mmCIF file of C-alpha atoms in Angstrom:
data_model
loop_
_atom_site.group_PDB
_atom_site.id
_atom_site.type_symbol
_atom_site.label_atom_id
_atom_site.label_comp_id
_atom_site.label_asym_id
_atom_site.label_seq_id
_atom_site.Cartn_x
_atom_site.Cartn_y
_atom_site.Cartn_z
ATOM 1 C CA UNK Q 1 129.042 91.236 128.768
ATOM 2 C CA UNK Q 2 126.403 88.915 130.157
ATOM 3 C CA UNK Q 3 123.297 87.965 128.208
ATOM 4 C CA UNK Q 4 121.092 89.534 130.905
ATOM 5 C CA UNK Q 5 122.915 92.845 130.584
ATOM 6 C CA UNK Q 6 122.619 92.675 126.781
ATOM 7 C CA UNK Q 7 118.858 92.279 127.094
ATOM 8 C CA UNK Q 8 118.627 95.220 129.499
ATOM 9 C CA UNK Q 9 120.574 97.429 127.083
ATOM 10 C CA UNK Q 10 118.337 96.489 124.150
ATOM 11 C CA UNK Q 11 115.184 97.067 126.201
ATOM 12 C CA UNK Q 12 116.477 100.443 127.408
ATOM 13 C CA UNK Q 13 117.222 101.495 123.844
ATOM 14 C CA UNK Q 14 113.773 100.409 122.704
ATOM 15 C CA UNK Q 15 112.091 102.242 125.565
ATOM 16 C CA UNK Q 16 113.931 105.468 124.700
ATOM 17 C CA UNK Q 17 112.863 105.240 121.061
ATOM 18 C CA UNK Q 18 109.257 104.506 122.001
ATOM 19 C CA UNK Q 19 109.141 107.314 124.589
ATOM 20 C CA UNK Q 20 110.494 109.897 122.141
ATOM 21 C CA UNK Q 21 108.147 108.654 119.386
ATOM 22 C CA UNK Q 22 105.178 109.012 121.719
ATOM 23 C CA UNK Q 23 106.328 112.459 122.889
ATOM 24 C CA UNK Q 24 106.250 113.528 119.239
ATOM 25 C CA UNK Q 25 102.830 111.897 118.856
ATOM 26 C CA UNK Q 26 104.072 109.638 116.056
ATOM 27 C CA UNK Q 27 102.734 106.193 115.273
ATOM 28 C CA UNK Q 28 105.122 103.329 114.626
ATOM 29 C CA UNK Q 29 103.952 103.410 111.033
ATOM 30 C CA UNK Q 30 104.810 107.097 110.620
ATOM 31 C CA UNK Q 31 108.221 106.779 112.259
ATOM 32 C CA UNK Q 32 109.102 103.677 110.276
ATOM 33 C CA UNK Q 33 108.109 105.449 107.057
ATOM 34 C CA UNK Q 34 110.186 108.524 107.964
ATOM 35 C CA UNK Q 35 113.166 106.321 108.900
ATOM 36 C CA UNK Q 36 112.685 104.107 105.823
ATOM 37 C CA UNK Q 37 112.584 100.873 107.820
ATOM 38 C CA UNK Q 38 109.827 98.249 108.108
ATOM 39 C CA UNK Q 39 107.252 98.911 110.835
ATOM 40 C CA UNK Q 40 107.673 95.367 112.134
ATOM 41 C CA UNK Q 41 111.401 95.999 112.570
ATOM 42 C CA UNK Q 42 110.718 99.198 114.515
ATOM 43 C CA UNK Q 43 108.310 97.304 116.768
ATOM 44 C CA UNK Q 44 110.914 94.638 117.475
ATOM 45 C CA UNK Q 45 113.521 97.328 118.245
ATOM 46 C CA UNK Q 46 111.131 99.103 120.627
ATOM 47 C CA UNK Q 47 110.449 95.814 122.436
ATOM 48 C CA UNK Q 48 114.183 95.083 122.720
ATOM 49 C CA UNK Q 49 113.869 91.904 120.692
ATOM 50 C CA UNK Q 50 116.635 92.581 118.189
ATOM 51 C CA UNK Q 51 120.125 94.035 118.184
ATOM 52 C CA UNK Q 52 119.836 96.472 115.305
ATOM 53 C CA UNK Q 53 122.561 98.165 113.277
ATOM 54 C CA UNK Q 54 124.091 101.562 113.878
ATOM 55 C CA UNK Q 55 122.784 102.672 110.476
ATOM 56 C CA UNK Q 56 119.217 101.803 111.464
ATOM 57 C CA UNK Q 57 119.624 103.640 114.771
ATOM 58 C CA UNK Q 58 120.913 106.648 112.855
ATOM 59 C CA UNK Q 59 117.861 106.565 110.571
ATOM 60 C CA UNK Q 60 115.559 106.410 113.593
ATOM 61 C CA UNK Q 61 117.335 109.239 115.417
ATOM 62 C CA UNK Q 62 117.289 111.351 112.264
ATOM 63 C CA UNK Q 63 113.551 110.750 111.827
ATOM 64 C CA UNK Q 64 113.039 111.687 115.510
ATOM 65 C CA UNK Q 65 115.212 114.798 114.945
ATOM 66 C CA UNK Q 66 117.564 113.952 117.796
ATOM 67 C CA UNK Q 67 121.238 113.052 118.055
ATOM 68 C CA UNK Q 68 122.035 109.348 117.898
ATOM 69 C CA UNK Q 69 123.802 109.587 121.279
ATOM 70 C CA UNK Q 70 120.474 110.497 122.930
ATOM 71 C CA UNK Q 71 119.224 106.974 122.212
ATOM 72 C CA UNK Q 72 122.164 105.180 123.747
ATOM 73 C CA UNK Q 73 122.030 103.947 127.354
#
């Protein structure tokens, strides 16, 4: 997989998380608290800056009350 495609995948994932969070009218702080992850980490995930773990994605999807698969591109 090319680096450009990797970046697009991470940005798409982050955009999906951010969109769902905003649909639920949640702040980053609230979602990060509910998912038990640092707010700064959530911000970096939403911006597509980091390749996070499956466990962290599960925590986020659980806090958003959606299936993990709904976050994947």
